[in-house]
XYZ file of N, CA and C in Angstrom:
684
model
N 22.058 -39.370 5.291
C 23.274 -38.615 5.649
C 24.382 -38.883 4.634
N 24.503 -40.171 4.223
C 25.532 -40.546 3.257
C 25.290 -39.857 1.929
N 24.011 -39.801 1.503
C 23.670 -39.135 0.246
C 23.991 -37.649 0.323
N 23.764 -37.060 1.480
C 24.030 -35.625 1.664
C 25.518 -35.334 1.514
N 26.351 -36.166 2.134
C 27.803 -35.975 2.054
C 28.283 -36.103 0.624
N 27.771 -37.106 -0.097
C 28.161 -37.297 -1.500
C 27.773 -36.090 -2.336
N 26.587 -35.542 -2.063
C 26.109 -34.378 -2.818
C 26.993 -33.169 -2.573
N 27.377 -32.960 -1.324
C 28.238 -31.828 -0.982
C 29.586 -31.954 -1.670
N 30.155 -33.159 -1.650
C 31.442 -33.386 -2.311
C 31.340 -33.107 -3.798
N 30.244 -33.512 -4.410
C 30.047 -33.289 -5.846
C 29.990 -31.808 -6.165
N 29.299 -31.042 -5.320
C 29.178 -29.592 -5.530
C 30.540 -28.923 -5.400
N 31.288 -29.296 -4.360
C 32.608 -28.705 -4.143
C 33.542 -29.027 -5.297
N 33.519 -30.289 -5.741
C 34.379 -30.701 -6.854
C 34.047 -29.931 -8.109
N 32.761 -29.759 -8.379
C 32.332 -29.022 -9.570
C 32.768 -27.574 -9.496
N 32.678 -27.006 -8.305
C 33.054 -25.601 -8.130
C 34.525 -25.392 -8.424
N 35.361 -26.288 -7.922
C 36.798 -26.116 -8.145
C 37.202 -26.480 -9.562
N 36.465 -27.378 -10.195
C 36.717 -27.664 -11.601
C 36.450 -26.429 -12.427
N 35.375 -25.708 -12.073
C 35.036 -24.468 -12.765
C 36.130 -23.439 -12.591
N 36.709 -23.371 -11.385
C 37.779 -22.411 -11.123
C 38.966 -22.645 -12.030
N 39.280 -23.909 -12.283
C 40.435 -24.229 -13.109
C 40.235 -23.776 -14.543
N 38.989 -23.722 -14.992
C 38.707 -23.378 -16.375
C 38.668 -21.880 -16.601
N 38.558 -21.114 -15.555
C 38.405 -19.670 -15.686
C 39.660 -18.957 -15.229
N 40.143 -18.011 -16.023
C 41.387 -17.318 -15.685
C 41.177 -16.242 -14.632
N 39.932 -15.946 -14.305
C 39.634 -14.896 -13.331
C 39.491 -15.522 -11.960
N 40.338 -15.168 -11.033
C 40.317 -15.762 -9.700
C 39.935 -14.734 -8.651
N 39.071 -15.145 -7.752
C 38.589 -14.244 -6.714
C 38.521 -15.006 -5.411
N 38.832 -14.323 -4.293
C 38.758 -14.998 -3.009
C 37.337 -15.404 -2.663
N 36.362 -14.882 -3.382
C 34.976 -15.250 -3.145
C 34.416 -16.152 -4.221
N 35.246 -16.595 -5.162
C 34.770 -17.484 -6.207
C 35.037 -16.938 -7.589
N 34.457 -17.593 -8.582
C 34.671 -17.207 -9.971
C 33.590 -16.244 -10.421
N 33.960 -15.239 -11.190
C 33.002 -14.278 -11.707
C 33.388 -13.940 -13.129
N 32.646 -13.042 -13.748
C 32.953 -12.626 -15.109
C 34.213 -11.773 -15.110
N 35.193 -12.171 -15.915
C 36.467 -11.454 -15.937
C 36.369 -10.119 -16.653
N 35.416 -9.981 -17.560
C 35.332 -8.788 -18.395
C 34.454 -7.707 -17.765
N 34.983 -6.496 -17.758
C 34.260 -5.342 -17.228
C 34.145 -4.320 -18.349
N 32.934 -3.955 -18.693
C 32.720 -3.069 -19.842
C 32.863 -1.597 -19.449
N 34.028 -1.256 -18.950
C 34.350 0.133 -18.615
C 35.862 0.259 -18.515
N 36.352 1.489 -18.517
C 37.796 1.698 -18.405
C 38.277 1.299 -17.016
N 39.574 1.151 -16.878
C 40.136 0.798 -15.572
C 39.778 1.843 -14.518
N 39.922 3.108 -14.847
C 39.609 4.174 -13.891
C 38.135 4.121 -13.496
N 37.257 3.973 -14.480
C 35.824 3.933 -14.182
C 35.462 2.700 -13.360
N 36.124 1.587 -13.628
C 35.886 0.383 -12.835
C 36.250 0.636 -11.372
N 37.416 1.215 -11.149
C 37.852 1.504 -9.777
C 36.911 2.493 -9.100
N 36.484 3.494 -9.852
C 35.595 4.517 -9.292
C 34.220 3.942 -8.962
N 33.818 2.899 -9.665
C 32.498 2.304 -9.446
C 32.468 1.369 -8.241
N 33.640 1.021 -7.722
C 33.725 0.060 -6.627
C 34.141 0.770 -5.334
N 33.275 0.778 -4.319
C 33.554 1.520 -3.076
C 34.857 1.143 -2.385
N 35.337 -0.087 -2.575
C 36.561 -0.469 -1.861
C 37.816 0.168 -2.456
N 37.630 0.913 -3.558
C 38.759 1.631 -4.154
C 38.591 3.149 -4.079
N 37.692 3.619 -3.223
C 37.448 5.064 -3.092
C 38.734 5.836 -2.816
N 39.519 5.338 -1.882
C 40.753 6.039 -1.506
C 41.790 5.974 -2.622
N 41.838 4.850 -3.323
C 42.783 4.724 -4.433
C 42.471 5.729 -5.530
N 41.201 5.916 -5.822
C 40.803 6.891 -6.844
C 41.258 8.294 -6.437
N 41.154 8.613 -5.152
C 41.621 9.922 -4.671
C 43.129 10.070 -4.864
N 43.862 8.977 -4.637
C 45.314 9.008 -4.843
C 45.626 9.201 -6.322
N 44.904 8.489 -7.183
C 45.097 8.620 -8.635
C 44.836 10.055 -9.075
N 43.750 10.628 -8.583
C 43.406 12.011 -8.951
C 44.459 12.993 -8.444
N 44.871 12.813 -7.208
C 45.889 13.698 -6.629
C 47.204 13.594 -7.410
N 47.512 12.390 -7.879
C 48.757 12.159 -8.614
C 48.653 12.554 -10.083
N 47.433 12.846 -10.544
C 47.231 13.212 -11.941
C 47.480 12.064 -12.904
N 47.086 10.855 -12.495
C 47.406 9.670 -13.288
C 46.195 8.999 -13.937
N 45.087 9.701 -14.055
C 43.904 9.083 -14.656
C 44.198 8.565 -16.059
N 44.837 9.362 -16.891
C 45.134 8.937 -18.263
C 46.076 7.738 -18.276
N 47.051 7.738 -17.389
C 47.986 6.609 -17.314
C 47.264 5.335 -16.887
N 46.374 5.465 -15.915
C 45.597 4.321 -15.432
C 44.732 3.751 -16.551
N 44.245 4.621 -17.418
C 43.393 4.182 -18.527
C 44.182 3.775 -19.769
N 45.494 3.702 -19.646
C 46.304 3.270 -20.774
C 46.302 1.755 -20.910
N 47.045 1.261 -21.872
C 47.180 -0.181 -22.091
C 48.191 -0.727 -21.083
N 47.731 -0.911 -19.857
C 48.635 -1.305 -18.771
C 48.037 -2.415 -17.909
N 48.907 -2.993 -17.102
C 48.504 -3.897 -16.028
C 48.709 -3.140 -14.725
N 47.667 -3.110 -13.895
C 47.680 -2.298 -12.681
C 47.406 -3.183 -11.472
N 48.359 -3.234 -10.549
C 48.169 -3.921 -9.273
C 47.622 -2.890 -8.289
N 46.385 -3.085 -7.850
C 45.711 -2.039 -7.079
C 45.588 -2.397 -5.602
N 45.549 -1.352 -4.796
C 45.433 -1.466 -3.345
C 44.043 -1.031 -2.907
N 43.475 -1.725 -1.941
C 42.152 -1.369 -1.437
C 42.250 -0.224 -0.433
N 41.079 0.223 0.026
C 41.026 1.332 0.988
C 41.853 1.066 2.247
N 41.847 -0.195 2.715
C 42.536 -0.515 3.966
C 44.013 -0.135 3.903
N 44.664 -0.500 2.817
C 46.088 -0.216 2.683
C 46.395 1.258 2.547
N 45.462 1.999 1.972
C 45.685 3.434 1.782
C 45.406 4.206 3.068
N 44.388 3.800 3.809
C 44.076 4.458 5.086
C 45.271 4.352 6.036
N 45.873 3.169 6.108
C 47.044 2.992 6.979
C 48.238 3.800 6.478
N 48.393 3.870 5.161
C 49.498 4.654 4.590
C 49.345 6.127 4.965
N 48.139 6.663 4.812
C 47.893 8.074 5.136
C 48.085 8.314 6.633
N 47.649 7.358 7.452
C 47.829 7.488 8.901
C 49.314 7.533 9.262
N 50.109 6.723 8.588
C 51.557 6.718 8.836
C 52.192 8.037 8.416
N 51.738 8.576 7.288
C 52.270 9.862 6.822
C 51.852 10.996 7.765
N 50.637 10.896 8.305
C 50.182 11.908 9.258
C 51.014 11.842 10.532
N 51.286 10.632 10.992
C 52.098 10.483 12.200
C 53.505 11.030 11.984
N 54.039 10.814 10.798
C 55.354 11.361 10.458
C 55.345 12.888 10.522
N 54.273 13.475 10.005
C 54.146 14.933 10.026
C 53.919 15.443 11.445
N 53.157 14.681 12.244
C 52.890 15.072 13.632
C 54.187 15.151 14.433
N 55.065 14.191 14.222
C 56.361 14.194 14.906
C 57.186 15.397 14.453
N 57.092 15.702 13.180
C 57.877 16.802 12.610
C 57.457 18.155 13.167
N 56.125 18.367 13.302
C 55.636 19.677 13.745
C 55.320 19.719 15.239
N 55.398 18.555 15.901
C 55.127 18.503 17.331
C 53.675 18.754 17.674
N 52.785 18.257 16.833
C 51.359 18.481 17.032
C 50.594 17.242 16.596
N 49.610 16.817 17.406
C 48.882 15.591 17.100
C 47.545 15.840 16.416
N 46.845 16.867 16.851
C 45.499 17.115 16.329
C 45.523 18.152 15.206
N 45.501 17.674 13.993
C 45.460 18.566 12.833
C 44.889 17.795 11.645
N 44.342 18.537 10.717
C 43.748 17.924 9.529
C 44.846 17.445 8.579
N 44.727 16.203 8.131
C 45.719 15.651 7.213
C 45.064 14.563 6.375
N 45.345 14.581 5.083
C 44.776 13.569 4.203
C 45.596 13.420 2.937
N 45.037 12.725 1.971
C 45.717 12.503 0.694
C 46.096 13.825 0.046
N 45.255 14.831 0.237
C 45.492 16.154 -0.354
C 46.772 16.806 0.153
N 47.265 16.340 1.291
C 48.450 16.948 1.898
C 49.753 16.224 1.541
N 49.643 15.141 0.803
C 50.835 14.402 0.378
C 51.260 14.927 -0.988
N 52.522 15.252 -1.191
C 52.972 15.809 -2.473
C 52.540 14.953 -3.660
N 51.968 15.592 -4.668
C 51.446 14.866 -5.826
C 52.534 14.095 -6.567
N 53.740 14.659 -6.642
C 54.829 13.970 -7.349
C 55.240 12.704 -6.612
N 55.227 12.767 -5.298
C 55.549 11.589 -4.487
C 54.541 10.476 -4.753
N 53.263 10.840 -4.788
C 52.219 9.855 -5.057
C 52.326 9.314 -6.476
N 52.591 10.196 -7.426
C 52.695 9.792 -8.830
C 53.828 8.790 -9.032
N 55.006 9.137 -8.543
C 56.161 8.252 -8.714
C 55.930 6.901 -8.047
N 55.373 6.930 -6.857
C 55.166 5.689 -6.109
C 54.078 4.825 -6.739
N 52.993 5.446 -7.186
C 51.885 4.689 -7.764
C 52.289 4.014 -9.076
N 53.201 4.628 -9.789
C 53.663 4.045 -11.062
C 54.397 2.724 -10.862
N 54.855 2.461 -9.640
C 55.541 1.188 -9.396
C 54.567 0.014 -9.378
N 53.266 0.306 -9.421
C 52.251 -0.745 -9.503
C 51.721 -0.908 -10.930
N 52.250 -0.129 -11.856
C 51.767 -0.123 -13.238
C 52.829 -0.684 -14.173
N 52.372 -1.519 -15.109
C 53.291 -2.146 -16.052
C 52.717 -2.065 -17.460
N 53.575 -1.743 -18.409
C 53.133 -1.582 -19.793
C 52.581 -2.893 -20.346
N 51.472 -2.790 -21.086
C 50.872 -3.966 -21.699
C 49.988 -4.746 -20.745
N 49.407 -5.801 -21.266
C 48.484 -6.633 -20.488
C 49.197 -7.899 -20.021
N 49.315 -8.029 -18.713
C 49.951 -9.207 -18.118
C 48.889 -9.954 -17.322
N 48.333 -10.987 -17.911
C 47.283 -11.748 -17.244
C 47.835 -13.083 -16.756
N 47.012 -13.838 -16.062
C 47.450 -15.094 -15.452
C 48.069 -16.056 -16.461
N 47.491 -16.115 -17.664
C 47.987 -17.090 -18.640
C 49.379 -16.752 -19.163
N 49.882 -15.571 -18.824
C 51.239 -15.185 -19.214
C 52.226 -15.339 -18.060
N 51.726 -15.755 -16.908
C 52.571 -15.882 -15.720
C 52.975 -17.329 -15.492
N 54.100 -17.497 -14.806
C 54.595 -18.825 -14.451
C 54.994 -18.839 -12.981
N 55.227 -20.028 -12.456
C 55.673 -20.126 -11.062
C 57.119 -19.651 -10.924
N 57.854 -19.643 -12.012
C 59.225 -19.122 -11.993
C 59.222 -17.604 -11.934
N 58.295 -17.001 -12.667
C 58.154 -15.556 -12.652
C 59.043 -14.842 -13.648
N 58.766 -13.562 -13.816
C 59.534 -12.720 -14.733
C 59.733 -11.352 -14.095
N 60.926 -10.789 -14.280
C 61.240 -9.468 -13.745
C 60.841 -8.379 -14.734
N 60.259 -7.308 -14.197
C 59.808 -6.187 -15.019
C 60.292 -4.874 -14.419
N 60.431 -3.881 -15.281
C 60.517 -2.498 -14.830
C 59.102 -1.944 -14.840
N 58.755 -1.172 -13.822
C 57.420 -0.576 -13.771
C 57.370 0.654 -14.666
N 56.227 1.319 -14.693
C 56.077 2.519 -15.509
C 56.851 3.712 -14.949
N 57.412 3.550 -13.767
C 58.293 4.594 -13.248
C 59.625 4.574 -13.996
N 59.901 3.455 -14.646
C 61.150 3.315 -15.381
C 62.177 2.518 -14.603
N 63.370 2.485 -15.106
C 64.444 1.730 -14.470
C 64.829 2.367 -13.134
N 64.863 1.539 -12.089
C 65.242 1.995 -10.748
C 66.505 1.239 -10.344
N 67.565 1.938 -9.966
C 68.799 1.256 -9.569
C 68.550 0.217 -8.478
N 68.972 -1.011 -8.735
C 68.924 -2.084 -7.745
C 67.509 -2.572 -7.416
N 66.513 -2.160 -8.196
C 65.133 -2.583 -7.929
C 64.440 -3.002 -9.224
N 63.767 -4.163 -9.180
C 62.867 -4.580 -10.241
C 61.648 -5.212 -9.597
N 60.666 -5.537 -10.420
C 59.424 -6.101 -9.901
C 59.191 -7.473 -10.518
N 58.963 -8.440 -9.644
C 58.756 -9.822 -10.055
C 57.262 -10.128 -10.052
N 56.766 -10.594 -11.180
C 55.366 -11.001 -11.291
C 55.353 -12.496 -11.561
N 54.665 -13.234 -10.706
C 54.708 -14.693 -10.814
C 53.460 -15.317 -10.207
N 53.370 -16.633 -10.330
C 52.344 -17.409 -9.657
C 52.994 -18.116 -8.474
N 52.418 -17.936 -7.300
C 52.916 -18.655 -6.113
C 52.035 -19.871 -5.899
N 52.610 -21.019 -6.069
C 51.835 -22.264 -5.979
C 51.825 -22.785 -4.551
N 50.640 -23.115 -4.079
C 50.499 -23.696 -2.748
C 49.757 -25.018 -2.869
N 50.154 -25.979 -2.050
C 49.575 -27.316 -2.125
C 48.729 -27.650 -0.896
N 48.506 -26.674 -0.028
C 47.810 -26.954 1.232
C 46.402 -26.379 1.256
N 45.725 -26.401 0.100
C 44.404 -25.770 0.025
C 43.333 -26.659 0.638
N 43.033 -27.787 0.016
C 42.113 -28.767 0.601
C 42.243 -30.086 -0.149
N 41.449 -31.046 0.244
C 41.578 -32.395 -0.308
C 41.079 -32.517 -1.740
N 40.344 -31.526 -2.224
C 39.718 -31.643 -3.540
C 40.496 -30.941 -4.650
N 41.499 -30.152 -4.291
C 42.291 -29.430 -5.284
C 43.767 -29.716 -5.027
N 44.487 -30.113 -6.066
C 45.897 -30.470 -5.895
C 46.763 -29.257 -5.581
N 46.445 -28.121 -6.187
C 47.219 -26.907 -5.909
C 46.426 -25.668 -6.312
N 46.824 -24.535 -5.748
C 46.225 -23.247 -6.095
C 47.363 -22.283 -6.386
N 47.233 -21.517 -7.466
C 48.253 -20.546 -7.849
C 47.774 -19.127 -7.561
N 48.505 -18.416 -6.727
C 48.190 -17.027 -6.415
C 49.084 -16.098 -7.229
N 48.495 -15.089 -7.840
C 49.294 -14.069 -8.509
C 50.021 -13.277 -7.429
N 51.328 -13.128 -7.591
C 52.147 -12.452 -6.589
C 52.953 -11.316 -7.207
N 52.920 -10.181 -6.523
C 53.668 -8.982 -6.931
C 54.796 -8.799 -5.926
N 56.023 -8.753 -6.413
C 57.178 -8.674 -5.517
C 58.116 -7.546 -5.911
N 58.468 -6.733 -4.936
C 59.511 -5.726 -5.140
C 60.844 -6.398 -4.835
N 61.650 -6.589 -5.868
C 62.937 -7.267 -5.722
C 64.038 -6.231 -5.519
N 64.725 -6.347 -4.397
C 65.814 -5.426 -4.068
C 67.133 -6.159 -4.285
N 67.895 -5.715 -5.261
C 69.126 -6.425 -5.599
C 68.803 -7.687 -6.375
N 69.250 -8.831 -5.859
C 68.955 -10.107 -6.506
C 67.717 -10.741 -5.878
N 67.112 -11.676 -6.590
C 65.927 -12.365 -6.082
C 66.284 -13.197 -4.856
N 65.510 -13.008 -3.787
C 65.766 -13.765 -2.564
C 65.635 -15.266 -2.790
N 64.681 -15.665 -3.647
C 64.458 -17.095 -3.858
C 65.591 -17.764 -4.637
N 66.536 -16.975 -5.119
C 67.699 -17.528 -5.814
C 68.946 -17.522 -4.924
N 68.789 -16.998 -3.716
C 69.924 -16.923 -2.791
C 70.044 -18.226 -1.998
N 71.236 -18.830 -1.941
C 71.403 -20.106 -1.234
C 71.234 -19.996 0.280
N 71.563 -18.830 0.842
C 71.459 -18.644 2.293
C 70.529 -17.468 2.584
N 69.273 -17.777 2.853
C 68.279 -16.740 3.102
C 68.605 -15.913 4.347
N 69.222 -16.553 5.337
C 69.531 -15.861 6.589
C 70.605 -14.790 6.410
N 71.337 -14.863 5.312
C 72.425 -13.906 5.085
C 71.940 -12.600 4.464
N 70.664 -12.553 4.096
C 70.121 -11.354 3.449
C 69.765 -10.318 4.518
N 70.347 -9.124 4.485
C 69.996 -8.074 5.466
C 68.515 -7.713 5.354
N 67.914 -7.330 6.460
C 66.484 -7.014 6.471
C 66.121 -5.950 5.441
N 66.971 -4.947 5.296
C 66.646 -3.860 4.370
C 66.882 -4.232 2.906
N 67.377 -5.451 2.676
C 67.601 -5.929 1.315
C 66.648 -7.067 0.938
N 65.755 -7.420 1.865
C 64.835 -8.523 1.592
C 63.723 -8.089 0.642
N 63.384 -8.984 -0.277
C 62.301 -8.700 -1.214
C 60.985 -8.549 -0.464
N 60.083 -7.765 -1.041
C 58.779 -7.526 -0.422
C 57.705 -8.058 -1.365
N 56.991 -9.083 -0.915
C 56.013 -9.755 -1.776
C 54.614 -9.681 -1.193
N 53.630 -9.621 -2.075
C 52.230 -9.633 -1.649
C 51.406 -10.386 -2.685
N 50.514 -11.259 -2.191
C 49.615 -11.996 -3.078
C 48.443 -11.122 -3.495
N 47.796 -11.522 -4.556
C 46.567 -10.855 -4.988
C 45.360 -11.599 -4.444
N 44.371 -10.856 -3.988
C 43.128 -11.478 -3.543
C 42.200 -11.730 -4.722
N 42.341 -10.946 -5.779
C 41.583 -11.114 -7.016
C 42.521 -10.819 -8.173
N 42.432 -11.607 -9.229
C 43.327 -11.369 -10.362
C 42.597 -11.544 -11.684
N 43.134 -10.881 -12.718
C 42.617 -11.070 -14.066
C 41.333 -10.344 -14.388
N 41.132 -9.150 -13.827
C 39.972 -8.337 -14.200
C 40.331 -7.605 -15.491
N 39.582 -7.856 -16.538
C 39.880 -7.289 -17.854
C 38.930 -6.128 -18.127
N 39.462 -4.916 -18.144
C 38.653 -3.737 -18.455
C 38.762 -3.446 -19.947
N 38.138 -2.378 -20.395
C 38.218 -2.037 -21.820
C 39.576 -1.450 -22.185
N 40.391 -1.148 -21.176
C 41.698 -0.537 -21.454
C 42.886 -1.346 -20.951
N 42.700 -2.201 -19.972
C 43.844 -2.914 -19.418
C 43.460 -4.075 -18.526
N 44.383 -4.451 -17.649
C 44.204 -5.564 -16.718
C 44.370 -5.045 -15.290
N 43.522 -5.535 -14.384
C 43.604 -5.151 -12.972
C 43.793 -6.401 -12.115
N 44.757 -6.346 -11.217
C 44.951 -7.367 -10.190
C 44.822 -6.669 -8.839
N 44.012 -7.223 -7.953
C 43.756 -6.592 -6.652
C 44.624 -7.237 -5.576
N 45.475 -6.439 -4.960
C 46.384 -6.941 -3.933
C 45.646 -7.270 -2.637
N 46.229 -8.151 -1.866
C 45.686 -8.530 -0.565
C 45.376 -7.296 0.276
N 44.263 -7.332 0.989
C 43.830 -6.181 1.778
C 44.794 -5.781 2.878
N 45.696 -6.674 3.266
C 46.670 -6.352 4.311
C 47.860 -5.554 3.788
N 47.932 -5.391 2.466
C 49.071 -4.669 1.887
C 48.911 -3.168 2.081
N 49.910 -2.549 2.721
C 49.893 -1.097 2.874
C 50.546 -0.449 1.655
N 49.935 0.595 1.162
C 50.394 1.271 -0.047
C 51.891 1.571 -0.003
N 52.569 1.256 -1.099
C 54.006 1.501 -1.295
C 54.877 0.716 -0.315
N 54.337 -0.357 0.252
C 55.055 -1.173 1.238
C 55.512 -0.320 2.421
N 54.761 0.731 2.703
C 55.113 1.631 3.800
C 55.091 0.868 5.128
N 56.120 1.057 5.936
C 56.216 0.348 7.213
C 56.391 1.304 8.389
N 56.083 2.586 8.172
C 56.228 3.568 9.241
C 55.168 3.367 10.316
N 55.463 3.863 11.503
C 54.532 3.746 12.624
C 53.248 4.525 12.349
N 52.121 3.964 12.819
C 50.834 4.643 12.687
C 50.596 5.619 13.830
N 51.446 5.585 14.827
C 51.254 6.464 15.976
C 50.201 5.918 16.909
N 49.634 6.788 17.733
C 48.626 6.368 18.707
C 47.259 6.236 18.063
């Protein structure tokens, strides 16, 4: 039994040592960071991005997605809830619950402008990020009172074998950075920054960098009711 425990500890230690050496982080472990296809083709090849590809197509952003950019992507879960919220909004407007509604019914310009807030010029990978973070304008351009913070969120409560884990975090900063405010309670709810960790980071395609946001993130930080 003692030998078994020692062996397990050795395996776990080796696994986490490997994680530290590789810039590609995944909630399921370490994998090859390089993908021999464009960003769009990579997303299209992975079923968990089926809905995102439809949004990209509807927005007419395939060429932009395949540019030299860093793209924070949302999985199907976040997009399904976003579409459901938009459908509920339309249902209230027209006073009707049972009707066909999907990505095709959302204005393409609305999708284009919103999706660009997840895109950043150039390649921003983990080795360029810090725990302090850096503010960026997205590919939508300068937005009054809004910037995007890309940083590493360090946590020390992972387990006994790793001193800390750094999560890539994407934050919509409204006004000033909340983490620089001396009194957090004084920040109005509608002025609070909106942050989400990445479940996978540092996927290097032939055209850019992809970071996959947590599956609980709803597209565009939408917080509207889903209805019944």
